Amino acid sequence: MGRAETLEGKMSGQDPSDLWGRLDGDTELLQDLGWYHSNLSRHAAEALLLSNGCDGSYLLRDSNEKAGMYSLSVRAKDSVKHFHVEYTGYSFKFGFNEFSSLKDFVKHFANQPLIGSETGTLIVLKHPYPRSVEEPSIYESVRVHTAMQTGRTEDDLVPAAPALGTKEGYLTKQGGLVKTWKTRWFTLHRNELKYFKDQMSPEPIRILDLTECSAVQFDYSQERVNCFCLVFPFRTFYLCAKTGVEADEWIKILRWKLSQIRKQLGQADGTIRSRSFIFH
């Protein structure tokens, strides 16, 4: 008996409400999917797909929003997009499709579906990213190991890493000197917002360091709809999206980025102040 037949046999004898999230006894159907990563976080999914995946790589993981909600994380060039997959108790909803069984849901992905997002990006789901990847059992030997007397304590060991929080898409940007509007391809990765002439351009026209950005907000001064601005000490950048939903998404993720940057800067300042107090 093949794997698909085994999976179908498991499903046919179960209550529909057991088909998705419960992991007891014979209901571990989702665990049979090699590209289901269970409680992998959004941050870890983005790190995996950006570092080791390729355009069209994807994985399924638990969503932290509510029970029965899952996330499909998909790499699209230099960013990772996240889409909801919902289990209703009797079916699986993804995009405009509804699947009556886990087998039908998986079969849909075997046909390499094409999906599009609010930004207009089209992605062919080609490569399921495996949960288990073969790794070498090779470790380095420690040759030097000494402790520096810096005065630091365990309180100074604050784990920190920049959030990835990627996004990309076309926006219309106002020029700096000549106030004309041109459509550019924007990518958001870590603390950098880059814009290119178009999606295929290999080199960015400019890279904006978000650690220097003081505010992101809707803008109504340009007599254009769906506009927002990024305020820097040297210039305010005016950008417009195609839809209000898309503009709202850009504003939300950029504001979230700024809040993360401020938290990291606050932690760094706190560490410096604590060291000054120790050595004063």
mmCIF file of N, CA, C and O in Angstrom, residues 27-121:
data_model
loop_
_atom_site.group_PDB
_atom_site.id
_atom_site.type_symbol
_atom_site.label_atom_id
_atom_site.label_comp_id
_atom_site.label_asym_id
_atom_site.label_seq_id
_atom_site.Cartn_x
_atom_site.Cartn_y
_atom_site.Cartn_z
ATOM 1 N N THR A 27 -3.996 10.107 14.689
ATOM 2 C CA THR A 27 -4.376 11.388 14.085
ATOM 3 C C THR A 27 -3.165 12.254 13.714
ATOM 4 O O THR A 27 -3.318 13.421 13.411
ATOM 5 N N GLU A 28 -1.977 11.680 13.741
ATOM 6 C CA GLU A 28 -0.785 12.462 13.411
ATOM 7 C C GLU A 28 -0.615 12.572 11.894
ATOM 8 O O GLU A 28 0.457 12.330 11.342
ATOM 9 N N LEU A 29 -1.686 12.925 11.203
ATOM 10 C CA LEU A 29 -1.654 12.987 9.749
ATOM 11 C C LEU A 29 -0.765 14.116 9.248
ATOM 12 O O LEU A 29 -0.033 13.952 8.274
ATOM 13 N N LEU A 30 -0.845 15.238 9.900
ATOM 14 C CA LEU A 30 -0.073 16.380 9.454
ATOM 15 C C LEU A 30 1.421 16.131 9.593
ATOM 16 O O LEU A 30 2.226 16.626 8.800
ATOM 17 N N GLN A 31 1.793 15.350 10.592
ATOM 18 C CA GLN A 31 3.206 15.043 10.784
ATOM 19 C C GLN A 31 3.765 14.211 9.636
ATOM 20 O O GLN A 31 4.986 14.127 9.459
ATOM 21 N N ASP A 32 2.901 13.575 8.840
ATOM 22 C CA ASP A 32 3.366 12.813 7.682
ATOM 23 C C ASP A 32 3.835 13.716 6.548
ATOM 24 O O ASP A 32 4.499 13.260 5.625
ATOM 25 N N LEU A 33 3.464 14.992 6.598
ATOM 26 C CA LEU A 33 3.925 15.925 5.576
ATOM 27 C C LEU A 33 5.363 16.315 5.863
ATOM 28 O O LEU A 33 5.660 16.898 6.915
ATOM 29 N N GLY A 34 6.244 16.044 4.931
ATOM 30 C CA GLY A 34 7.655 16.353 5.139
ATOM 31 C C GLY A 34 7.956 17.834 5.178
ATOM 32 O O GLY A 34 9.028 18.247 5.629
ATOM 33 N N TRP A 35 7.010 18.673 4.714
ATOM 34 C CA TRP A 35 7.244 20.117 4.700
ATOM 35 C C TRP A 35 6.393 20.859 5.739
ATOM 36 O O TRP A 35 6.249 22.072 5.681
ATOM 37 N N TYR A 36 5.832 20.105 6.693
ATOM 38 C CA TYR A 36 5.139 20.720 7.825
ATOM 39 C C TYR A 36 6.130 20.878 8.976
ATOM 40 O O TYR A 36 6.713 19.906 9.447
ATOM 41 N N HIS A 37 6.317 22.125 9.443
ATOM 42 C CA HIS A 37 7.339 22.436 10.442
ATOM 43 C C HIS A 37 6.738 22.777 11.806
ATOM 44 O O HIS A 37 7.387 23.448 12.615
ATOM 45 N N SER A 38 5.527 22.366 12.055
ATOM 46 C CA SER A 38 4.794 22.530 13.326
ATOM 47 C C SER A 38 5.008 23.920 13.937
ATOM 48 O O SER A 38 4.559 24.900 13.394
ATOM 49 N N ASN A 39 5.709 24.023 15.058
ATOM 50 C CA ASN A 39 5.766 25.282 15.800
ATOM 51 C C ASN A 39 6.945 26.170 15.411
ATOM 52 O O ASN A 39 7.414 26.978 16.211
ATOM 53 N N LEU A 40 7.432 26.039 14.196
ATOM 54 C CA LEU A 40 8.484 26.935 13.710
ATOM 55 C C LEU A 40 7.964 28.373 13.715
ATOM 56 O O LEU A 40 6.846 28.641 13.279
ATOM 57 N N SER A 41 8.749 29.302 14.216
ATOM 58 C CA SER A 41 8.319 30.697 14.299
ATOM 59 C C SER A 41 8.425 31.385 12.942
ATOM 60 O O SER A 41 9.102 30.912 12.028
ATOM 61 N N ARG A 42 7.760 32.510 12.818
ATOM 62 C CA ARG A 42 7.830 33.306 11.592
ATOM 63 C C ARG A 42 9.274 33.710 11.302
ATOM 64 O O ARG A 42 9.751 33.624 10.161
ATOM 65 N N HIS A 43 9.974 34.166 12.329
ATOM 66 C CA HIS A 43 11.369 34.593 12.178
ATOM 67 C C HIS A 43 12.241 33.440 11.672
ATOM 68 O O HIS A 43 13.033 33.611 10.737
ATOM 69 N N ALA A 44 12.096 32.266 12.280
ATOM 70 C CA ALA A 44 12.899 31.117 11.876
ATOM 71 C C ALA A 44 12.552 30.665 10.460
ATOM 72 O O ALA A 44 13.430 30.253 9.693
ATOM 73 N N ALA A 45 11.270 30.735 10.091
ATOM 74 C CA ALA A 45 10.856 30.357 8.738
ATOM 75 C C ALA A 45 11.503 31.275 7.707
ATOM 76 O O ALA A 45 11.995 30.818 6.665
ATOM 77 N N GLU A 46 11.520 32.562 7.988
ATOM 78 C CA GLU A 46 12.145 33.503 7.064
ATOM 79 C C GLU A 46 13.640 33.265 6.964
ATOM 80 O O GLU A 46 14.217 33.305 5.870
ATOM 81 N N ALA A 47 14.295 33.003 8.100
ATOM 82 C CA ALA A 47 15.729 32.746 8.086
ATOM 83 C C ALA A 47 16.052 31.482 7.272
ATOM 84 O O ALA A 47 17.007 31.463 6.487
ATOM 85 N N LEU A 48 15.259 30.433 7.454
ATOM 86 C CA LEU A 48 15.482 29.190 6.703
ATOM 87 C C LEU A 48 15.328 29.402 5.202
ATOM 88 O O LEU A 48 16.198 29.021 4.408
ATOM 89 N N LEU A 49 14.222 29.996 4.807
ATOM 90 C CA LEU A 49 13.926 30.125 3.387
ATOM 91 C C LEU A 49 14.867 31.105 2.689
ATOM 92 O O LEU A 49 15.224 30.905 1.523
ATOM 93 N N LEU A 50 15.270 32.160 3.385
ATOM 94 C CA LEU A 50 16.170 33.129 2.767
ATOM 95 C C LEU A 50 17.594 32.610 2.669
ATOM 96 O O LEU A 50 18.297 32.888 1.700
ATOM 97 N N SER A 51 18.027 31.842 3.652
ATOM 98 C CA SER A 51 19.415 31.371 3.663
ATOM 99 C C SER A 51 19.608 30.086 2.881
ATOM 100 O O SER A 51 20.663 29.869 2.277
ATOM 101 N N ASN A 52 18.590 29.234 2.867
ATOM 102 C CA ASN A 52 18.791 27.900 2.283
ATOM 103 C C ASN A 52 17.747 27.521 1.244
ATOM 104 O O ASN A 52 17.849 26.470 0.633
ATOM 105 N N GLY A 53 16.734 28.354 1.052
ATOM 106 C CA GLY A 53 15.717 28.066 0.049
ATOM 107 C C GLY A 53 16.010 28.791 -1.251
ATOM 108 O O GLY A 53 17.090 29.344 -1.458
ATOM 109 N N CYS A 54 15.041 28.800 -2.144
ATOM 110 C CA CYS A 54 15.165 29.509 -3.416
ATOM 111 C C CYS A 54 13.792 30.058 -3.787
ATOM 112 O O CYS A 54 12.807 29.828 -3.082
ATOM 113 N N ASP A 55 13.729 30.788 -4.883
ATOM 114 C CA ASP A 55 12.470 31.372 -5.312
ATOM 115 C C ASP A 55 11.439 30.267 -5.535
ATOM 116 O O ASP A 55 11.668 29.350 -6.318
ATOM 117 N N GLY A 56 10.314 30.329 -4.811
ATOM 118 C CA GLY A 56 9.298 29.290 -4.921
ATOM 119 C C GLY A 56 9.352 28.238 -3.836
ATOM 120 O O GLY A 56 8.517 27.332 -3.797
ATOM 121 N N SER A 57 10.314 28.341 -2.923
ATOM 122 C CA SER A 57 10.359 27.416 -1.786
ATOM 123 C C SER A 57 9.262 27.781 -0.785
ATOM 124 O O SER A 57 8.954 28.959 -0.594
ATOM 125 N N TYR A 58 8.695 26.785 -0.130
ATOM 126 C CA TYR A 58 7.615 27.052 0.815
ATOM 127 C C TYR A 58 7.585 25.995 1.902
ATOM 128 O O TYR A 58 8.131 24.896 1.759
ATOM 129 N N LEU A 59 6.950 26.348 3.018
ATOM 130 C CA LEU A 59 6.749 25.411 4.121
ATOM 131 C C LEU A 59 5.469 25.779 4.855
ATOM 132 O O LEU A 59 4.989 26.909 4.782
ATOM 133 N N LEU A 60 4.921 24.798 5.550
ATOM 134 C CA LEU A 60 3.708 24.988 6.347
ATOM 135 C C LEU A 60 4.080 24.933 7.815
ATOM 136 O O LEU A 60 4.876 24.088 8.235
ATOM 137 N N ARG A 61 3.512 25.841 8.604
ATOM 138 C CA ARG A 61 3.823 25.895 10.032
ATOM 139 C C ARG A 61 2.589 26.346 10.800
ATOM 140 O O ARG A 61 1.612 26.831 10.215
ATOM 141 N N ASP A 62 2.629 26.171 12.112
ATOM 142 C CA ASP A 62 1.535 26.622 12.962
ATOM 143 C C ASP A 62 1.502 28.147 13.005
ATOM 144 O O ASP A 62 2.552 28.793 13.027
ATOM 145 N N SER A 63 0.309 28.700 13.021
ATOM 146 C CA SER A 63 0.160 30.139 13.229
ATOM 147 C C SER A 63 -0.048 30.396 14.714
ATOM 148 O O SER A 63 -0.646 29.583 15.416
ATOM 149 N N ASN A 64 0.459 31.518 15.182
ATOM 150 C CA ASN A 64 0.299 31.832 16.612
ATOM 151 C C ASN A 64 -0.958 32.641 16.873
ATOM 152 O O ASN A 64 -1.156 33.162 17.970
ATOM 153 N N GLU A 65 -1.828 32.776 15.863
ATOM 154 C CA GLU A 65 -3.017 33.610 16.035
ATOM 155 C C GLU A 65 -4.130 32.886 16.778
ATOM 156 O O GLU A 65 -4.667 33.392 17.741
ATOM 157 N N LYS A 66 -4.491 31.685 16.304
ATOM 158 C CA LYS A 66 -5.557 30.954 16.968
ATOM 159 C C LYS A 66 -5.531 29.500 16.536
ATOM 160 O O LYS A 66 -4.894 29.147 15.533
ATOM 161 N N ALA A 67 -6.226 28.639 17.269
ATOM 162 C CA ALA A 67 -6.281 27.214 16.938
ATOM 163 C C ALA A 67 -6.949 27.023 15.586
ATOM 164 O O ALA A 67 -7.928 27.703 15.254
ATOM 165 N N GLY A 68 -6.439 26.094 14.803
ATOM 166 C CA GLY A 68 -7.004 25.820 13.495
ATOM 167 C C GLY A 68 -6.482 26.729 12.404
ATOM 168 O O GLY A 68 -6.886 26.605 11.255
ATOM 169 N N MET A 69 -5.572 27.647 12.745
ATOM 170 C CA MET A 69 -5.004 28.563 11.761
ATOM 171 C C MET A 69 -3.528 28.222 11.574
ATOM 172 O O MET A 69 -2.795 28.034 12.543
ATOM 173 N N TYR A 70 -3.133 28.127 10.317
ATOM 174 C CA TYR A 70 -1.757 27.782 9.982
ATOM 175 C C TYR A 70 -1.207 28.788 8.985
ATOM 176 O O TYR A 70 -1.954 29.572 8.397
ATOM 177 N N SER A 71 0.095 28.790 8.813
ATOM 178 C CA SER A 71 0.740 29.747 7.920
ATOM 179 C C SER A 71 1.543 29.014 6.857
ATOM 180 O O SER A 71 2.295 28.087 7.170
ATOM 181 N N LEU A 72 1.371 29.448 5.619
ATOM 182 C CA LEU A 72 2.210 28.979 4.531
ATOM 183 C C LEU A 72 3.234 30.073 4.274
ATOM 184 O O LEU A 72 2.880 31.180 3.881
ATOM 185 N N SER A 73 4.500 29.775 4.527
ATOM 186 C CA SER A 73 5.581 30.736 4.316
ATOM 187 C C SER A 73 6.235 30.433 2.977
ATOM 188 O O SER A 73 6.651 29.296 2.726
ATOM 189 N N VAL A 74 6.337 31.457 2.128
ATOM 190 C CA VAL A 74 6.797 31.268 0.749
ATOM 191 C C VAL A 74 7.898 32.275 0.435
ATOM 192 O O VAL A 74 7.754 33.470 0.703
ATOM 193 N N ARG A 75 8.992 31.783 -0.140
ATOM 194 C CA ARG A 75 10.051 32.700 -0.561
ATOM 195 C C ARG A 75 9.750 33.241 -1.950
ATOM 196 O O ARG A 75 9.465 32.480 -2.875
ATOM 197 N N ALA A 76 9.812 34.569 -2.075
ATOM 198 C CA ALA A 76 9.628 35.240 -3.355
ATOM 199 C C ALA A 76 10.827 36.147 -3.573
ATOM 200 O O ALA A 76 10.892 37.248 -3.006
ATOM 201 N N LYS A 77 11.793 35.660 -4.300
ATOM 202 C CA LYS A 77 13.037 36.371 -4.564
ATOM 203 C C LYS A 77 13.748 36.708 -3.248
ATOM 204 O O LYS A 77 14.251 35.832 -2.573
ATOM 205 N N ASP A 78 13.738 37.985 -2.846
ATOM 206 C CA ASP A 78 14.493 38.404 -1.653
ATOM 207 C C ASP A 78 13.627 38.638 -0.431
ATOM 208 O O ASP A 78 14.058 39.282 0.524
ATOM 209 N N SER A 79 12.413 38.140 -0.435
ATOM 210 C CA SER A 79 11.552 38.299 0.736
ATOM 211 C C SER A 79 10.789 37.001 0.967
ATOM 212 O O SER A 79 10.809 36.090 0.138
ATOM 213 N N VAL A 80 10.144 36.918 2.120
ATOM 214 C CA VAL A 80 9.310 35.763 2.451
ATOM 215 C C VAL A 80 7.910 36.281 2.757
ATOM 216 O O VAL A 80 7.735 37.194 3.570
ATOM 217 N N LYS A 81 6.921 35.716 2.088
ATOM 218 C CA LYS A 81 5.532 36.101 2.290
ATOM 219 C C LYS A 81 4.818 35.004 3.075
ATOM 220 O O LYS A 81 5.172 33.829 2.957
ATOM 221 N N HIS A 82 3.825 35.396 3.862
ATOM 222 C CA HIS A 82 3.109 34.469 4.723
ATOM 223 C C HIS A 82 1.616 34.530 4.409
ATOM 224 O O HIS A 82 1.034 35.620 4.336
ATOM 225 N N PHE A 83 1.007 33.353 4.209
ATOM 226 C CA PHE A 83 -0.401 33.261 3.860
ATOM 227 C C PHE A 83 -1.115 32.355 4.856
ATOM 228 O O PHE A 83 -0.556 31.363 5.327
ATOM 229 N N HIS A 84 -2.363 32.683 5.153
ATOM 230 C CA HIS A 84 -3.144 31.876 6.087
ATOM 231 C C HIS A 84 -3.651 30.593 5.422
ATOM 232 O O HIS A 84 -4.070 30.603 4.264
ATOM 233 N N VAL A 85 -3.613 29.513 6.161
ATOM 234 C CA VAL A 85 -4.312 28.271 5.829
ATOM 235 C C VAL A 85 -5.194 27.964 7.027
ATOM 236 O O VAL A 85 -4.707 27.867 8.153
ATOM 237 N N GLU A 86 -6.490 27.834 6.791
ATOM 238 C CA GLU A 86 -7.427 27.666 7.906
ATOM 239 C C GLU A 86 -8.096 26.293 7.850
ATOM 240 O O GLU A 86 -8.542 25.848 6.794
ATOM 241 N N TYR A 87 -8.133 25.628 9.001
ATOM 242 C CA TYR A 87 -8.914 24.391 9.119
ATOM 243 C C TYR A 87 -10.222 24.724 9.818
ATOM 244 O O TYR A 87 -10.234 25.224 10.936
ATOM 245 N N THR A 88 -11.343 24.472 9.159
ATOM 246 C CA THR A 88 -12.654 24.861 9.692
ATOM 247 C C THR A 88 -13.278 23.799 10.588
ATOM 248 O O THR A 88 -14.287 24.047 11.233
ATOM 249 N N GLY A 89 -12.674 22.620 10.614
ATOM 250 C CA GLY A 89 -13.280 21.483 11.310
ATOM 251 C C GLY A 89 -13.724 20.430 10.315
ATOM 252 O O GLY A 89 -13.852 19.252 10.669
ATOM 253 N N TYR A 90 -13.932 20.848 9.056
ATOM 254 C CA TYR A 90 -14.377 19.918 8.017
ATOM 255 C C TYR A 90 -13.640 20.110 6.696
ATOM 256 O O TYR A 90 -13.728 19.271 5.801
ATOM 257 N N SER A 91 -12.935 21.224 6.571
ATOM 258 C CA SER A 91 -12.233 21.487 5.316
ATOM 259 C C SER A 91 -11.047 22.406 5.578
ATOM 260 O O SER A 91 -10.925 23.004 6.648
ATOM 261 N N PHE A 92 -10.200 22.518 4.551
ATOM 262 C CA PHE A 92 -9.021 23.361 4.632
ATOM 263 C C PHE A 92 -9.155 24.489 3.624
ATOM 264 O O PHE A 92 -9.339 24.243 2.431
ATOM 265 N N LYS A 93 -9.063 25.731 4.095
ATOM 266 C CA LYS A 93 -9.208 26.885 3.220
ATOM 267 C C LYS A 93 -7.856 27.529 2.979
ATOM 268 O O LYS A 93 -7.129 27.845 3.922
ATOM 269 N N PHE A 94 -7.546 27.720 1.689
ATOM 270 C CA PHE A 94 -6.310 28.390 1.307
ATOM 271 C C PHE A 94 -6.603 29.233 0.072
ATOM 272 O O PHE A 94 -6.999 28.712 -0.971
ATOM 273 N N GLY A 95 -6.426 30.550 0.199
ATOM 274 C CA GLY A 95 -6.729 31.437 -0.913
ATOM 275 C C GLY A 95 -8.199 31.368 -1.278
ATOM 276 O O GLY A 95 -9.078 31.496 -0.435
ATOM 277 N N PHE A 96 -8.478 31.103 -2.564
ATOM 278 C CA PHE A 96 -9.858 31.000 -3.041
ATOM 279 C C PHE A 96 -10.322 29.547 -3.111
ATOM 280 O O PHE A 96 -11.398 29.259 -3.626
ATOM 281 N N ASN A 97 -9.509 28.635 -2.597
ATOM 282 C CA ASN A 97 -9.838 27.216 -2.676
ATOM 283 C C ASN A 97 -10.202 26.657 -1.313
ATOM 284 O O ASN A 97 -9.727 27.120 -0.282
ATOM 285 N N GLU A 98 -11.044 25.623 -1.342
ATOM 286 C CA GLU A 98 -11.415 24.903 -0.124
ATOM 287 C C GLU A 98 -11.287 23.410 -0.409
ATOM 288 O O GLU A 98 -11.781 22.913 -1.424
ATOM 289 N N PHE A 99 -10.597 22.696 0.468
ATOM 290 C CA PHE A 99 -10.295 21.281 0.259
ATOM 291 C C PHE A 99 -10.959 20.456 1.355
ATOM 292 O O PHE A 99 -10.845 20.775 2.539
ATOM 293 N N SER A 100 -11.616 19.383 0.948
ATOM 294 C CA SER A 100 -12.381 18.579 1.898
ATOM 295 C C SER A 100 -11.521 17.599 2.674
ATOM 296 O O SER A 100 -11.981 16.994 3.635
ATOM 297 N N SER A 101 -10.285 17.404 2.257
ATOM 298 C CA SER A 101 -9.416 16.462 2.962
ATOM 299 C C SER A 101 -7.976 16.940 2.885
ATOM 300 O O SER A 101 -7.607 17.753 2.023
ATOM 301 N N LEU A 102 -7.153 16.431 3.775
ATOM 302 C CA LEU A 102 -5.732 16.751 3.770
ATOM 303 C C LEU A 102 -5.085 16.250 2.492
ATOM 304 O O LEU A 102 -4.202 16.895 1.921
ATOM 305 N N LYS A 103 -5.553 15.093 1.994
ATOM 306 C CA LYS A 103 -4.997 14.541 0.755
ATOM 307 C C LYS A 103 -5.217 15.498 -0.412
ATOM 308 O O LYS A 103 -4.305 15.730 -1.216
ATOM 309 N N ASP A 104 -6.421 16.070 -0.536
ATOM 310 C CA ASP A 104 -6.710 17.013 -1.614
ATOM 311 C C ASP A 104 -5.880 18.281 -1.472
ATOM 312 O O ASP A 104 -5.438 18.868 -2.465
ATOM 313 N N PHE A 105 -5.678 18.709 -0.238
ATOM 314 C CA PHE A 105 -4.859 19.886 0.020
ATOM 315 C C PHE A 105 -3.425 19.662 -0.474
ATOM 316 O O PHE A 105 -2.837 20.501 -1.151
ATOM 317 N N VAL A 106 -2.867 18.502 -0.157
ATOM 318 C CA VAL A 106 -1.498 18.172 -0.563
ATOM 319 C C VAL A 106 -1.412 18.015 -2.084
ATOM 320 O O VAL A 106 -0.448 18.461 -2.716
ATOM 321 N N LYS A 107 -2.424 17.405 -2.686
ATOM 322 C CA LYS A 107 -2.430 17.206 -4.140
ATOM 323 C C LYS A 107 -2.410 18.550 -4.867
ATOM 324 O O LYS A 107 -1.795 18.691 -5.927
ATOM 325 N N HIS A 108 -3.083 19.538 -4.293
ATOM 326 C CA HIS A 108 -3.090 20.877 -4.880
ATOM 327 C C HIS A 108 -1.668 21.422 -5.003
ATOM 328 O O HIS A 108 -1.296 22.015 -6.024
ATOM 329 N N PHE A 109 -0.848 21.192 -3.993
ATOM 330 C CA PHE A 109 0.522 21.694 -4.012
ATOM 331 C C PHE A 109 1.415 20.866 -4.936
ATOM 332 O O PHE A 109 2.406 21.375 -5.464
ATOM 333 N N ALA A 110 1.077 19.619 -5.160
ATOM 334 C CA ALA A 110 1.843 18.792 -6.090
ATOM 335 C C ALA A 110 1.758 19.333 -7.514
ATOM 336 O O ALA A 110 2.643 19.101 -8.336
ATOM 337 N N ASN A 111 0.693 20.093 -7.805
ATOM 338 C CA ASN A 111 0.503 20.673 -9.135
ATOM 339 C C ASN A 111 1.155 22.045 -9.289
ATOM 340 O O ASN A 111 0.903 22.744 -10.267
ATOM 341 N N GLN A 112 1.994 22.429 -8.326
ATOM 342 C CA GLN A 112 2.732 23.688 -8.361
ATOM 343 C C GLN A 112 1.813 24.881 -8.649
ATOM 344 O O GLN A 112 1.887 25.505 -9.718
ATOM 345 N N PRO A 113 0.931 25.221 -7.708
ATOM 346 C CA PRO A 113 -0.006 26.329 -7.949
ATOM 347 C C PRO A 113 0.697 27.684 -8.028
ATOM 348 O O PRO A 113 1.787 27.875 -7.475
ATOM 349 N N LEU A 114 0.061 28.605 -8.725
ATOM 350 C CA LEU A 114 0.531 29.981 -8.833
ATOM 351 C C LEU A 114 -0.318 30.842 -7.902
ATOM 352 O O LEU A 114 -1.544 30.784 -7.941
ATOM 353 N N ILE A 115 0.326 31.625 -7.038
ATOM 354 C CA ILE A 115 -0.420 32.496 -6.138
ATOM 355 C C ILE A 115 0.100 33.920 -6.281
ATOM 356 O O ILE A 115 1.247 34.153 -6.674
ATOM 357 N N GLY A 116 -0.762 34.876 -5.989
ATOM 358 C CA GLY A 116 -0.394 36.285 -6.035
ATOM 359 C C GLY A 116 -0.805 36.971 -4.756
ATOM 360 O O GLY A 116 -1.751 36.557 -4.087
ATOM 361 N N SER A 117 -0.093 38.025 -4.397
ATOM 362 C CA SER A 117 -0.373 38.750 -3.155
ATOM 363 C C SER A 117 -0.830 40.164 -3.472
ATOM 364 O O SER A 117 -0.915 40.568 -4.629
ATOM 365 N N GLU A 118 -1.103 40.932 -2.412
ATOM 366 C CA GLU A 118 -1.550 42.313 -2.575
ATOM 367 C C GLU A 118 -0.527 43.160 -3.327
ATOM 368 O O GLU A 118 -0.874 44.122 -3.996
ATOM 369 N N THR A 119 0.766 42.809 -3.204
ATOM 370 C CA THR A 119 1.815 43.598 -3.845
ATOM 371 C C THR A 119 1.901 43.332 -5.336
ATOM 372 O O THR A 119 2.656 43.992 -6.035
ATOM 373 N N GLY A 120 1.171 42.356 -5.842
ATOM 374 C CA GLY A 120 1.214 42.033 -7.259
ATOM 375 C C GLY A 120 2.243 40.990 -7.613
ATOM 376 O O GLY A 120 2.388 40.618 -8.779
ATOM 377 N N THR A 121 2.970 40.496 -6.612
ATOM 378 C CA THR A 121 3.976 39.472 -6.861
ATOM 379 C C THR A 121 3.302 38.132 -7.155
ATOM 380 O O THR A 121 2.424 37.701 -6.415
#
